[in-house]
mmCIF file of C-alpha atoms and ligand atoms in Angstrom:
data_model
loop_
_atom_site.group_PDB
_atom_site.id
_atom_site.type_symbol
_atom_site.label_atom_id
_atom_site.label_comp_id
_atom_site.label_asym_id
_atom_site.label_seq_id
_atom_site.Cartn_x
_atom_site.Cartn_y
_atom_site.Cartn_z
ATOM 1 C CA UNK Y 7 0.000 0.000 0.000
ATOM 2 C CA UNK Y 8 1.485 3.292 -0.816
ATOM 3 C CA UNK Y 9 0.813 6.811 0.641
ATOM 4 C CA UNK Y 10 -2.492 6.722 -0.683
ATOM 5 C CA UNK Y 11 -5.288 5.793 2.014
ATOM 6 C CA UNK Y 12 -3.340 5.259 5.007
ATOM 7 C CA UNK Y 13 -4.172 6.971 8.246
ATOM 8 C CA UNK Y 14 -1.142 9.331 9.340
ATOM 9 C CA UNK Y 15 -1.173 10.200 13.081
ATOM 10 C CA UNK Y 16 0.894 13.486 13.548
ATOM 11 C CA UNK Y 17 2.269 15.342 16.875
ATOM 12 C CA UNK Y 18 3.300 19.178 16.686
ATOM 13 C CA UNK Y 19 0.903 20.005 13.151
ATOM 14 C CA UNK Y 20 0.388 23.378 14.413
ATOM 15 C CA UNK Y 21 3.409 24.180 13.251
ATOM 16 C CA UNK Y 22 6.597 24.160 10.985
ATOM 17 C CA UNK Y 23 7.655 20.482 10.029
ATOM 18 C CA UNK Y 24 4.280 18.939 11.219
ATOM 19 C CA UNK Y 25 1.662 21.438 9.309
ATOM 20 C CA UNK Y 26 3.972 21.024 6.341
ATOM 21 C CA UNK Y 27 4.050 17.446 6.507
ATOM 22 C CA UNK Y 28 0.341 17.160 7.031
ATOM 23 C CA UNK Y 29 -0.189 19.079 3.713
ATOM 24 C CA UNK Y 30 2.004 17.225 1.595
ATOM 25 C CA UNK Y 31 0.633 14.087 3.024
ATOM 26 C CA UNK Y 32 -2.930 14.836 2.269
ATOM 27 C CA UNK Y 33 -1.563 16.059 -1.255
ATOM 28 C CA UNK Y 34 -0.832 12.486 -1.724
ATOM 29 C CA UNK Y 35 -3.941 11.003 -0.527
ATOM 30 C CA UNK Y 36 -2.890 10.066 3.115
ATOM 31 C CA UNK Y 37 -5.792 10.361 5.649
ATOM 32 C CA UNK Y 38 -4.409 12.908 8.430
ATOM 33 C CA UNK Y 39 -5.227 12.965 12.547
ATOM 34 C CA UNK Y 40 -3.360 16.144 13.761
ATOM 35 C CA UNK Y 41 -2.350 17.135 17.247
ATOM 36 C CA UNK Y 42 -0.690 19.974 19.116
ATOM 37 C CA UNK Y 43 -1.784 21.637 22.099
ATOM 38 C CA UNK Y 44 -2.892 25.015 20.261
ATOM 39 C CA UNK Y 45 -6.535 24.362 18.976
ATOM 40 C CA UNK Y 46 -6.444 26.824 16.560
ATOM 41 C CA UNK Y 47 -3.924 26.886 14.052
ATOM 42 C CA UNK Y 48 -5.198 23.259 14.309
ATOM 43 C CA UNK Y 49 -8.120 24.291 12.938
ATOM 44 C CA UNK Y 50 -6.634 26.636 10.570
ATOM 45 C CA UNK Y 51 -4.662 22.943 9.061
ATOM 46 C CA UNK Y 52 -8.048 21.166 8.595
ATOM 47 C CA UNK Y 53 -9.503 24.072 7.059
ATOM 48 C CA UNK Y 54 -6.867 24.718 4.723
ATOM 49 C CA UNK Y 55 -6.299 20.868 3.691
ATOM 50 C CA UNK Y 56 -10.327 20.091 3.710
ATOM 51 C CA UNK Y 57 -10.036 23.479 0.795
ATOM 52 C CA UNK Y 58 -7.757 21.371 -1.075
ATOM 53 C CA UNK Y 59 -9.740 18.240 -1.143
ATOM 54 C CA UNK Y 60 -7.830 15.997 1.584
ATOM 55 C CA UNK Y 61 -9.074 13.733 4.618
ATOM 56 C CA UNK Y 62 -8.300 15.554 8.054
ATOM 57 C CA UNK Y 63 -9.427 15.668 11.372
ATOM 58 C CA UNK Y 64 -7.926 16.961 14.945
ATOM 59 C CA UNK Y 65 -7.604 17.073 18.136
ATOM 60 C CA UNK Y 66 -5.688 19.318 20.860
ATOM 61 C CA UNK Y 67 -2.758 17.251 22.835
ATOM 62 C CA UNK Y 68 -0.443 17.752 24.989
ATOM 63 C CA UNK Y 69 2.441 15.116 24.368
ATOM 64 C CA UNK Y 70 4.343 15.979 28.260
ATOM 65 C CA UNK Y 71 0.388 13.824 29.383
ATOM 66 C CA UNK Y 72 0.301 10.135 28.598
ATOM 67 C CA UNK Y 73 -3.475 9.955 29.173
ATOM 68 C CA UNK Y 74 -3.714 12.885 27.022
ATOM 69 C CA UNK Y 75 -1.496 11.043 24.175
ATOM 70 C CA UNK Y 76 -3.520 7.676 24.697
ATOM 71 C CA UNK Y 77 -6.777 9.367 24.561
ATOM 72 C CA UNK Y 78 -5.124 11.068 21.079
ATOM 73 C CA UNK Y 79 -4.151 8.231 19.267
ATOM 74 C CA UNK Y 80 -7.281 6.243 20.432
ATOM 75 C CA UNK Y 81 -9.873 9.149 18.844
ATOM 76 C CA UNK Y 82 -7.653 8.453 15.354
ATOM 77 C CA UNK Y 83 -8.423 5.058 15.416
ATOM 78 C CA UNK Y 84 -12.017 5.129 16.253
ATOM 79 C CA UNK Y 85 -11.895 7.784 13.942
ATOM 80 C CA UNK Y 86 -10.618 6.175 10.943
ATOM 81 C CA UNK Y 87 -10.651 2.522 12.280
ATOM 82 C CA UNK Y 88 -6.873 1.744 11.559
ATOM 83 C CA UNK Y 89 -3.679 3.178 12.141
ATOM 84 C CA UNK Y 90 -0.917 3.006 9.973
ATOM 85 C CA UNK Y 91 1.843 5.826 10.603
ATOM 86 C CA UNK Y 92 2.244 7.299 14.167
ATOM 87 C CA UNK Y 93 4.598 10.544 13.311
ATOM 88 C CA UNK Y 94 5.652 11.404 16.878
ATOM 89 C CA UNK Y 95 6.959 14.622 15.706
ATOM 90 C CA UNK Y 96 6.295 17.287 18.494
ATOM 91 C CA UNK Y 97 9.335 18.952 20.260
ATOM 92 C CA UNK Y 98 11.150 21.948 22.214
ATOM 93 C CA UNK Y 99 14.730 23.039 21.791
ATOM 94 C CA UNK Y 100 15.253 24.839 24.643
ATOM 95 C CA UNK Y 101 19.001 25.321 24.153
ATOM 96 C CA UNK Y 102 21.659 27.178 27.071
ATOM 97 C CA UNK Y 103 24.842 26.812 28.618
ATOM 98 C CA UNK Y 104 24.876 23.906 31.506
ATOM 99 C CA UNK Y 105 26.513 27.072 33.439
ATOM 100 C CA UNK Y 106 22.806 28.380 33.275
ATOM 101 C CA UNK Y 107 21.308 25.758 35.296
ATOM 102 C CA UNK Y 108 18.081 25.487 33.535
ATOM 103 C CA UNK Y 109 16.579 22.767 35.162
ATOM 104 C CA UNK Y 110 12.897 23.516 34.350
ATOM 105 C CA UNK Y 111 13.896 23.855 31.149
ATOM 106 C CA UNK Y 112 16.019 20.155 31.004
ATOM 107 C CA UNK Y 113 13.130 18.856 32.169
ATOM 108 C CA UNK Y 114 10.987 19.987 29.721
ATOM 109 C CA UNK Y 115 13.052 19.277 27.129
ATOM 110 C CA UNK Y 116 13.184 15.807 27.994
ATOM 111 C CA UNK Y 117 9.372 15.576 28.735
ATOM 112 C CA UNK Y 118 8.548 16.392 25.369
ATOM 113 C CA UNK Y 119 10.829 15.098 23.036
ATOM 114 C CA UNK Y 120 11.588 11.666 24.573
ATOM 115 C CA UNK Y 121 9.201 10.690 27.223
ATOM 116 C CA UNK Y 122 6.013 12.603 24.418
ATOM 117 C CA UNK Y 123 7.666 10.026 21.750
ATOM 118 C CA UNK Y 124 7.525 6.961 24.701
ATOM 119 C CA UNK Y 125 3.645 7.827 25.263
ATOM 120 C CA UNK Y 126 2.956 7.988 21.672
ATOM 121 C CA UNK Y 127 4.645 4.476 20.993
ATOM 122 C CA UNK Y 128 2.662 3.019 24.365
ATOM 123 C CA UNK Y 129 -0.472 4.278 22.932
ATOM 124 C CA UNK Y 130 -0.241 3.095 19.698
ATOM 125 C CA UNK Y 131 2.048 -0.134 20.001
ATOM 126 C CA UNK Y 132 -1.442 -2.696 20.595
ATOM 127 C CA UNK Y 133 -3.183 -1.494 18.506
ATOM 128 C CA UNK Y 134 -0.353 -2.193 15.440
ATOM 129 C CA UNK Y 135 0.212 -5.431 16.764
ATOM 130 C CA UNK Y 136 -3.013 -6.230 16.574
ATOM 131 C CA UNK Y 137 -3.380 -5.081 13.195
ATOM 132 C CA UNK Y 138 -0.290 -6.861 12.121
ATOM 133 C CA UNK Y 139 1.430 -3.586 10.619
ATOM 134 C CA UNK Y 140 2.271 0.087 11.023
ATOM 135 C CA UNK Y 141 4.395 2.337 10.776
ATOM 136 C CA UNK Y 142 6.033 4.484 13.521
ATOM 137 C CA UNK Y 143 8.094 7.822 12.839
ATOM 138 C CA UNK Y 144 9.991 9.910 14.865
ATOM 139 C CA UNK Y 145 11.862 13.579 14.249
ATOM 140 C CA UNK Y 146 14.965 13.259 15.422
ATOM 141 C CA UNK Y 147 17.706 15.520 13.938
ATOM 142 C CA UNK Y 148 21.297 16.066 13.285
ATOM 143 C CA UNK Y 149 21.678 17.020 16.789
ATOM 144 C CA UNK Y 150 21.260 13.235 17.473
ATOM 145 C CA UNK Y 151 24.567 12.702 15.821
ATOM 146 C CA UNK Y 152 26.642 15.520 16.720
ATOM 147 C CA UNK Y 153 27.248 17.716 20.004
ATOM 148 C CA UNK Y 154 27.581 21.207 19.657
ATOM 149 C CA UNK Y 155 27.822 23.625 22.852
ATOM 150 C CA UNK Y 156 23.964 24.841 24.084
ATOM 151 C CA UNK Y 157 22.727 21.766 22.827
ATOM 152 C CA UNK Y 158 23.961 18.860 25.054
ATOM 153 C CA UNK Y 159 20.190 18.804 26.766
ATOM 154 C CA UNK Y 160 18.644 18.623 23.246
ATOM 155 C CA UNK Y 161 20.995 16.388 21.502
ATOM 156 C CA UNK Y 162 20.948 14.087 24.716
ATOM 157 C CA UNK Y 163 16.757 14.057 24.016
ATOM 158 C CA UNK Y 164 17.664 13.283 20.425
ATOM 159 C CA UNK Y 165 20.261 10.981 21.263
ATOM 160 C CA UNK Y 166 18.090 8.994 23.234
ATOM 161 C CA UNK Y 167 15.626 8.999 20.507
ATOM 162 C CA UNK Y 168 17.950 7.606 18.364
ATOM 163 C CA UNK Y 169 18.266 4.653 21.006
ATOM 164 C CA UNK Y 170 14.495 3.997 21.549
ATOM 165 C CA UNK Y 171 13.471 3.881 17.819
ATOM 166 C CA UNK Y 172 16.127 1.417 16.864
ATOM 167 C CA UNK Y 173 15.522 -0.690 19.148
ATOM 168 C CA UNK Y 174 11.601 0.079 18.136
ATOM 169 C CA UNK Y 175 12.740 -1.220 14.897
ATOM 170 C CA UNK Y 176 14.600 -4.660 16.150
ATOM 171 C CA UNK Y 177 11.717 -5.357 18.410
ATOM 172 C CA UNK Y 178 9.112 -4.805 15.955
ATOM 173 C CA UNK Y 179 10.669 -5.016 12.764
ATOM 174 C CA UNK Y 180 10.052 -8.951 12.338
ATOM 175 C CA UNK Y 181 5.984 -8.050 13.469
ATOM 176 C CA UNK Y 182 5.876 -5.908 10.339
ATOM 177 C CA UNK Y 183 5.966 -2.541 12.250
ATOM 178 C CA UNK Y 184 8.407 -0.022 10.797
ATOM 179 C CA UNK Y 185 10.822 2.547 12.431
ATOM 180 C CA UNK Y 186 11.618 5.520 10.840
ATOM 181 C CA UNK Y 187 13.619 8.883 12.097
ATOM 182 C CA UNK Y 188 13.677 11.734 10.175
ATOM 183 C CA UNK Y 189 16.939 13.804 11.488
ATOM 184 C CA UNK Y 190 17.112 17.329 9.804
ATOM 185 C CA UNK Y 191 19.585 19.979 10.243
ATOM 186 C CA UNK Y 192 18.565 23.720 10.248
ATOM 187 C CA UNK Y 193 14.873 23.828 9.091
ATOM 188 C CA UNK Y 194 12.961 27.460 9.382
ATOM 189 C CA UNK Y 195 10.202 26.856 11.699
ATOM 190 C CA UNK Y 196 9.317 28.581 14.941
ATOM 191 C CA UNK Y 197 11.430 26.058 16.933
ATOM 192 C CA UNK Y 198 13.881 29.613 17.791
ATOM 193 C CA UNK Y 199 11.125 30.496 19.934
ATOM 194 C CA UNK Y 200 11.729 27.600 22.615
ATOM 195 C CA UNK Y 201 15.059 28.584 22.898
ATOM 196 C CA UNK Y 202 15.158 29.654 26.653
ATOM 197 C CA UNK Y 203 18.561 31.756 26.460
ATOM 198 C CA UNK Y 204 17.668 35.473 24.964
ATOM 199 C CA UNK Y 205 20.554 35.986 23.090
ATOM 200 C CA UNK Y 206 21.045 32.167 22.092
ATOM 201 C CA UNK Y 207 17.324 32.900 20.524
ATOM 202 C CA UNK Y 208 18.145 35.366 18.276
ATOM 203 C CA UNK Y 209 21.355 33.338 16.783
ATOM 204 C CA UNK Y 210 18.945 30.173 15.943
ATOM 205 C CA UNK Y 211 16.651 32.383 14.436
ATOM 206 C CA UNK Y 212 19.075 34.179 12.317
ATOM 207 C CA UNK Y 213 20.486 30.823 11.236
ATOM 208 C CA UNK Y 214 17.839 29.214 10.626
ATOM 209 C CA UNK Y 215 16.212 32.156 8.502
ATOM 210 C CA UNK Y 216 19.472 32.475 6.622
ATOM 211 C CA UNK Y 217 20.336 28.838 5.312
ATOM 212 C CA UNK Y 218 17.586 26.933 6.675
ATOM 213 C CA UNK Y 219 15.262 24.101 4.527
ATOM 214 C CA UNK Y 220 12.098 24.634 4.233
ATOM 215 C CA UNK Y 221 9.609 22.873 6.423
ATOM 216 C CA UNK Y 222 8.518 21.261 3.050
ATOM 217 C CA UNK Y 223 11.789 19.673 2.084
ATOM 218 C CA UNK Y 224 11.762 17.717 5.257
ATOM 219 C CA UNK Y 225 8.069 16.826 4.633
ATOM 220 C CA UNK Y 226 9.370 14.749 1.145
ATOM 221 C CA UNK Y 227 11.263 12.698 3.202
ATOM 222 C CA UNK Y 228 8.344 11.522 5.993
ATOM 223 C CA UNK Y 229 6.230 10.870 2.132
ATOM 224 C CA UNK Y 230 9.597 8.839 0.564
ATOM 225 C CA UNK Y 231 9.459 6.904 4.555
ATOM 226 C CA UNK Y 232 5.922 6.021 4.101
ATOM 227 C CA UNK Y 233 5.828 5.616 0.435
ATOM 228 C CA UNK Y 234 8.320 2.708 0.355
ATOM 229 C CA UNK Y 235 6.781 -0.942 -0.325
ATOM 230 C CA UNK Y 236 5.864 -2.469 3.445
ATOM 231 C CA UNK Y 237 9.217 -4.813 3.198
ATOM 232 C CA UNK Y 238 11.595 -1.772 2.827
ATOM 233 C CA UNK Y 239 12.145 -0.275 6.485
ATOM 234 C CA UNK Y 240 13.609 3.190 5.958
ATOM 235 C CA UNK Y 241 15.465 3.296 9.053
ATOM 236 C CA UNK Y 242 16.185 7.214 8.764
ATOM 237 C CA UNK Y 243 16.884 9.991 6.461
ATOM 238 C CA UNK Y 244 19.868 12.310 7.657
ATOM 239 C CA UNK Y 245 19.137 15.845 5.758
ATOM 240 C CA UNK Y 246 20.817 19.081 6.623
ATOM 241 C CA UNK Y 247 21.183 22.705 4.410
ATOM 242 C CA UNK Y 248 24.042 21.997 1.538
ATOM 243 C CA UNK Y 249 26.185 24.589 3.369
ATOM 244 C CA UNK Y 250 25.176 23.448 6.748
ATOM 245 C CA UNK Y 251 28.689 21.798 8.551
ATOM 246 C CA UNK Y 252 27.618 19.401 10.858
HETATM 247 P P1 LIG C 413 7.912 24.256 15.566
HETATM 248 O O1 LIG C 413 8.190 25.005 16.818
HETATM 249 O O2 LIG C 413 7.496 25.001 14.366
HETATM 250 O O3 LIG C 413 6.875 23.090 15.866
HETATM 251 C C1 LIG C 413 6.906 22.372 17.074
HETATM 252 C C2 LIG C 413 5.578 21.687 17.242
HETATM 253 O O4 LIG C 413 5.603 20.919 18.465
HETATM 254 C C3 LIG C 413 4.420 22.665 17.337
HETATM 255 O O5 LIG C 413 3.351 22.191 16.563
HETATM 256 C C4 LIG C 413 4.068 22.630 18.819
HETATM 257 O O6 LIG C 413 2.672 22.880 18.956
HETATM 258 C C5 LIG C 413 4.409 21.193 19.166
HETATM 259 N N1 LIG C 413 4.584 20.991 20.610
HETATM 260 C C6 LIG C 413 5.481 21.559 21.448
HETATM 261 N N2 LIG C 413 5.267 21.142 22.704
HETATM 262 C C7 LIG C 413 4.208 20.288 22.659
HETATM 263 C C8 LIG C 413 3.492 19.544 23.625
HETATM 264 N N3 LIG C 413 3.820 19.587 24.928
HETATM 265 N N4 LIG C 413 2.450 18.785 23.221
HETATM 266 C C9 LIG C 413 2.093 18.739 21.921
HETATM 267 N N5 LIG C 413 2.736 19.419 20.951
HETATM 268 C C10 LIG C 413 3.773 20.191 21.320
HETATM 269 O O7 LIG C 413 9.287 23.461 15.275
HETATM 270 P P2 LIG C 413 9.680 22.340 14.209
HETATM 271 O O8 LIG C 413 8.623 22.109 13.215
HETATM 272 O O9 LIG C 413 11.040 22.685 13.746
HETATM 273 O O10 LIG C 413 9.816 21.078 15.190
HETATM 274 C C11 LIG C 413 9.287 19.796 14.897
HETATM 275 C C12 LIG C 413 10.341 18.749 15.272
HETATM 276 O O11 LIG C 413 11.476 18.907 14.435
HETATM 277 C C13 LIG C 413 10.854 18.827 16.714
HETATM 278 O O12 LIG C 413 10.918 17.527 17.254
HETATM 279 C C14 LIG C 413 12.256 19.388 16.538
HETATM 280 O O13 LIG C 413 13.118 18.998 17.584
HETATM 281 C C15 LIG C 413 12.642 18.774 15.215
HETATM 282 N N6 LIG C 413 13.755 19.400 14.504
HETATM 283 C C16 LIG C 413 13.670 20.706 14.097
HETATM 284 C C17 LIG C 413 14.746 21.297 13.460
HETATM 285 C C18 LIG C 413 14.745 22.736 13.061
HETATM 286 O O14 LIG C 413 15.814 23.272 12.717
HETATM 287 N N7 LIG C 413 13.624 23.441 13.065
HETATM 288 C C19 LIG C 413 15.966 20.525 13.155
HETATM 289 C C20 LIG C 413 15.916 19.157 13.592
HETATM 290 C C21 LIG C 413 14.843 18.618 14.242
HETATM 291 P P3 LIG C 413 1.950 23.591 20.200
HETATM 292 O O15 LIG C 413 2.861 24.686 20.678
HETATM 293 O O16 LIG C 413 0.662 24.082 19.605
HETATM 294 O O17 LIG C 413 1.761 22.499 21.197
#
């Protein structure tokens, strides 16, 4: 089954890589569920992608609240009545110098982009087993291969992402359930604005504005993921800005 029909689950669609991905999804005749905790540009997505002739629905969630997560990916099944890519794609970068002691913000980090990626795989986990396949994705990003300074709490949360979803993908793998991370570099998004450190904040955004992809670029590789015949796992797609370093 290719792209066409299949019911794509996706975390942080109010937004940057997730409302892009959405789109281009429906484009191709994927059947969305979208989630953030912002109802409305929520609702601005469905409108715009129902004006265009694609399948969407949505609910608000909050991915730091597993019963909020589980109640999530339970109203896209009942919704649709199958589940075929979980896109756990919601996260913070709330980059600073350890010297900063940003605890709250460590914590947060980590709340959101690895244990909102654990809730999402506990949630949905039965019910692909039951059905026999699925798909799960997860955005990592290059920052889950390198370490630059103001990052080490966001590349250890994409680190450990790294971790889970492969061994997602040796668990599950032989059950017919794929594992997928899609690790960009630089994208323009609003992803600057979780940046906790003021002046930090205004270098991200300047970089990313400057030789960032666009939110769509990323998007063609979640469709190339999902697109792939069921007995290709694409185990991740590593793509940063031509000039981007490392
Ligand atoms: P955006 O800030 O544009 O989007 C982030 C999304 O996550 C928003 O939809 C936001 O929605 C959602 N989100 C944040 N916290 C929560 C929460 N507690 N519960 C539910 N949703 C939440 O940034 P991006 O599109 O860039 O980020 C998407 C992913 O891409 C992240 O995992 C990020 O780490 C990753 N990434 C981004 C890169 C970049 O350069 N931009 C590079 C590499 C990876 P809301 O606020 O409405 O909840």
């Amino acid at each position: 089954m290719s792209v066409k029909g299949k019911v794509v689950v996706i975390t942080g669609a109010s937004s940057g890589i997730g409302a892009a991905t959405a789109k281009k999804l429906a484009d191709h005749g994927a059947r969305l569920f979208v989630g953030a905790r912002h109802a409305q540009p929520l609702q601005d997505l469905v409108t715009t992608v129902q004006a265009a002739g694609g399948t969407i629905a949505s609910q608000p969630v909050d991915v730091t609240q597993e019963t909020s997560v589980k109640a999530f990916i339970t109203a896209a099944h009942a919704h649709y009545g199958r589940l075929d890519v979980v896109y756990n794609n919601a996260g913070i970068m709330p980059n600073s110098p350890l010297s900063e002691g940003r605890v709250a913000d460590w914590e947060a980090a980590f709340q959101v982009n690895v244990m909102g990626v654990l809730y999402g795989i506990a949630a949905a986990l039965p019910i692909m087993k039951r059905q026999g396949f699925g798909q799960f994705i997860a955005t990592d990003s290059n920052a889950g291969h390198v370490i630059n300074p103001n990052a080490a709490v966001y590349a250890g949360t994409k680190f450990a992402l790294r971790a889970i979803m492969d061994a997602l993908r040796q668990e599950e793998g032989p059950h017919m359930i794929r594992s997928t991370m899609i690790s960009p570099g630089n994208v323009t998004t609003n992803l600057w604005q979780s940046v906790g450190n003021t002046g930090l904040r205004q270098a991200v955004r300047q970089r990313e504005a400057a030789i960032g992809l666009r939110p769509e670029d990323v998007a063609n590789a979640v469709l190339y993921a999902i697109d792939q015949p069921e007995d290709v796992g694409i185990d991740e797609i590593l793509l940063r800005p031509t000039v981007q370093q490392n």
